[in-house]
Short mmCIF file of C-alpha atoms in Angstrom, two decimals:
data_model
loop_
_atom_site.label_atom_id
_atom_site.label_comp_id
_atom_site.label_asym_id
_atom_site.label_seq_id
_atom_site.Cartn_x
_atom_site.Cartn_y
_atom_site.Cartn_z
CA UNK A 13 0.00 0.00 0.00
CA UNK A 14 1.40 3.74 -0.94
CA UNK A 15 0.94 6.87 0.64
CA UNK A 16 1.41 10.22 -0.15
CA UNK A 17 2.56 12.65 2.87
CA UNK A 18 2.85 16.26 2.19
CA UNK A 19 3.44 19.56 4.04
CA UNK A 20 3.91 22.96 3.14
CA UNK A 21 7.56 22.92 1.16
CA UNK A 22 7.32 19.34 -0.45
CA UNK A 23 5.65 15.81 -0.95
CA UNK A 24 6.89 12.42 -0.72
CA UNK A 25 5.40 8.88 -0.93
CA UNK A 26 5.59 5.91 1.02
CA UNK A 27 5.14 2.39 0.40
CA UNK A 28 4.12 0.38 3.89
CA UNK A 29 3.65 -3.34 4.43
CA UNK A 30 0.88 -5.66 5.47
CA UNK A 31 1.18 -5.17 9.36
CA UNK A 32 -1.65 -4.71 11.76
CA UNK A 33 -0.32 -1.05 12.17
CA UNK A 34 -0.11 -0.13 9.00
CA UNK A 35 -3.88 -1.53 8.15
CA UNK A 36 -4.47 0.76 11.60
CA UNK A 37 -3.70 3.59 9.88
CA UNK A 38 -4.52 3.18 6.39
CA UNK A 39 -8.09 2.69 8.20
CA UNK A 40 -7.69 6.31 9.43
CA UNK A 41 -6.38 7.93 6.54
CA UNK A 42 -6.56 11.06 5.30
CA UNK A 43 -5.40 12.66 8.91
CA UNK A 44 -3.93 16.21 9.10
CA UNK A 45 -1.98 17.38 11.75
CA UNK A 46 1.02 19.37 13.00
CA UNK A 47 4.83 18.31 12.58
CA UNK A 48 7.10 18.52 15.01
CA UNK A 49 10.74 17.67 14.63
CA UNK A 50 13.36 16.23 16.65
CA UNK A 51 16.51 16.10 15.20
CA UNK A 52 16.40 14.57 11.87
CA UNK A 53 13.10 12.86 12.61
CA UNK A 54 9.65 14.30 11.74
CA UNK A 55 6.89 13.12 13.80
CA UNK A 56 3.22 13.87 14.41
CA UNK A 57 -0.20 12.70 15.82
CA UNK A 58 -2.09 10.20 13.70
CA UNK A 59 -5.59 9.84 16.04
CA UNK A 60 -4.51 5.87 16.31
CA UNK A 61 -3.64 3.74 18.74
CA UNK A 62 -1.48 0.46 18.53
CA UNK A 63 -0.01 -1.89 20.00
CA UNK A 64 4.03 -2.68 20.00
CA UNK A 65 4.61 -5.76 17.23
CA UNK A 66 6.97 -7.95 18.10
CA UNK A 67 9.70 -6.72 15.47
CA UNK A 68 9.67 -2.92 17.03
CA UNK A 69 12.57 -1.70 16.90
CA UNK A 70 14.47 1.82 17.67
CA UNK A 71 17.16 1.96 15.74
CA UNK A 72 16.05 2.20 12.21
CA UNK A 73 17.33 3.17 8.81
CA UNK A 74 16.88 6.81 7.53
CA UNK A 75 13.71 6.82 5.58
CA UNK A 76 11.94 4.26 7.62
CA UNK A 77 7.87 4.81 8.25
CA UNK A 78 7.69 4.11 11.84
CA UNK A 79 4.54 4.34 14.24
CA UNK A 80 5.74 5.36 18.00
CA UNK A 81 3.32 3.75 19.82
CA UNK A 82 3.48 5.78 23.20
CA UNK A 83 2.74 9.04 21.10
CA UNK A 84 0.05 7.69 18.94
CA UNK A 85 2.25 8.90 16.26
CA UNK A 86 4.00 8.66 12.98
CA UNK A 87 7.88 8.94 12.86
CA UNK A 88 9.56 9.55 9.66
CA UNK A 89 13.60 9.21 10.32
CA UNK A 90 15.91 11.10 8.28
CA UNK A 91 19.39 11.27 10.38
CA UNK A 92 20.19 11.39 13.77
CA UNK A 93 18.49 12.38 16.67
CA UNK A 94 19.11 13.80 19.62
CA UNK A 95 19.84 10.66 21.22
CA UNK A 96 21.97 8.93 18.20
CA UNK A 97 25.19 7.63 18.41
CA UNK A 98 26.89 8.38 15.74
CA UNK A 99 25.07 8.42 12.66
CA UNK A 100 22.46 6.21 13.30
CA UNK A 101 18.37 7.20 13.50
CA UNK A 102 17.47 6.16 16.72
CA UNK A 103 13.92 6.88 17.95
CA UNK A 104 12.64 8.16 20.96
CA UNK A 105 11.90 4.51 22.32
CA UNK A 106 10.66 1.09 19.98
CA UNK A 107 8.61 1.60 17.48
CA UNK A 108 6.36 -0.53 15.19
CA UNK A 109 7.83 -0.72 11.90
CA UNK A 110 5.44 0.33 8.75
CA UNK A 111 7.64 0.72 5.60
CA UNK A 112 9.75 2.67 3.91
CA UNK A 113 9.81 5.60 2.25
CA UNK A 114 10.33 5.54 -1.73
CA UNK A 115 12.13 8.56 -2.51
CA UNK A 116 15.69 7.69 -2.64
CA UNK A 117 17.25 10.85 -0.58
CA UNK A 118 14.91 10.90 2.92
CA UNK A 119 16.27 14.01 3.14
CA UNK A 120 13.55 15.58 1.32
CA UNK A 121 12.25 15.43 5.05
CA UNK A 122 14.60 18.12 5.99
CA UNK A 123 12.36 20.64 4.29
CA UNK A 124 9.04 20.09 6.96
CA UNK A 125 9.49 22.62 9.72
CA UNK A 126 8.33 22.44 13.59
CA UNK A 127 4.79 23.41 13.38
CA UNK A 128 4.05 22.93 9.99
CA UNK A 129 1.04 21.04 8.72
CA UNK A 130 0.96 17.56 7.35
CA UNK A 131 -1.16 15.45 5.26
CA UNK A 132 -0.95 12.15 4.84
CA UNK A 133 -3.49 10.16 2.49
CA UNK A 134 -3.59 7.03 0.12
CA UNK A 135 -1.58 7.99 -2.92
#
């Protein structure tokens, strides 16, 4: 399944697997919110709630689609964050992982400001 997420200085898309997650929010989609960054991570509210699967992990690759289940939220991993060692993405705590996104250079992320809105819809 592909989505599209967008905010005020760009687009990108996403492609996410079959997970229980992932179905979660495809369920809820279109949502709108706020981003907020952290680092090289952009993450926002998504209105669901889920469980941790058992392959959550926190250290992920840059450009991963991850769900942080304690924030009800979607975290989109560009580079390091506050808490990285080196130059790793490592998220707040485990997350449930949902895809990947399919633009080559996840740095396109580096464009979404704190406070910006987002969209995020079936592409």
């Amino acid at each position: 399944m592909q989505i599209r997420i967008s905010w005020p200085a760009g687009h990108t898309t996403a492609t996410l697997d079959d997970t229980p997650t992932a179905k979660a929010l495809a369920a809820a989609l279109p949502i709108s919110a706020t981003a907020n960054t952290w680092g090289e991570e952009v993450y926002f509210d998504t209105g669901v709630s889920a469980a941790l699967e058992h392959d959550a992990r926190q250290v992920v690759e840059p450009g991963t689609v991850a769900f942080w289940t304690e924030g009800d939220a979607l975290a989109l991993p560009y580079g390091p964050t506050p808490i990285s060692r080196g130059g790793e993405s490592r998220l707040a705590s485990p997350c449930n992982v949902l895809g990947s996104l399919d633009d080559p250079d996840p740095r396109v992320l580096a464009t979404v400001r704190d406070g910006d809105p987002i969209r995020v819809e079936l592409a």
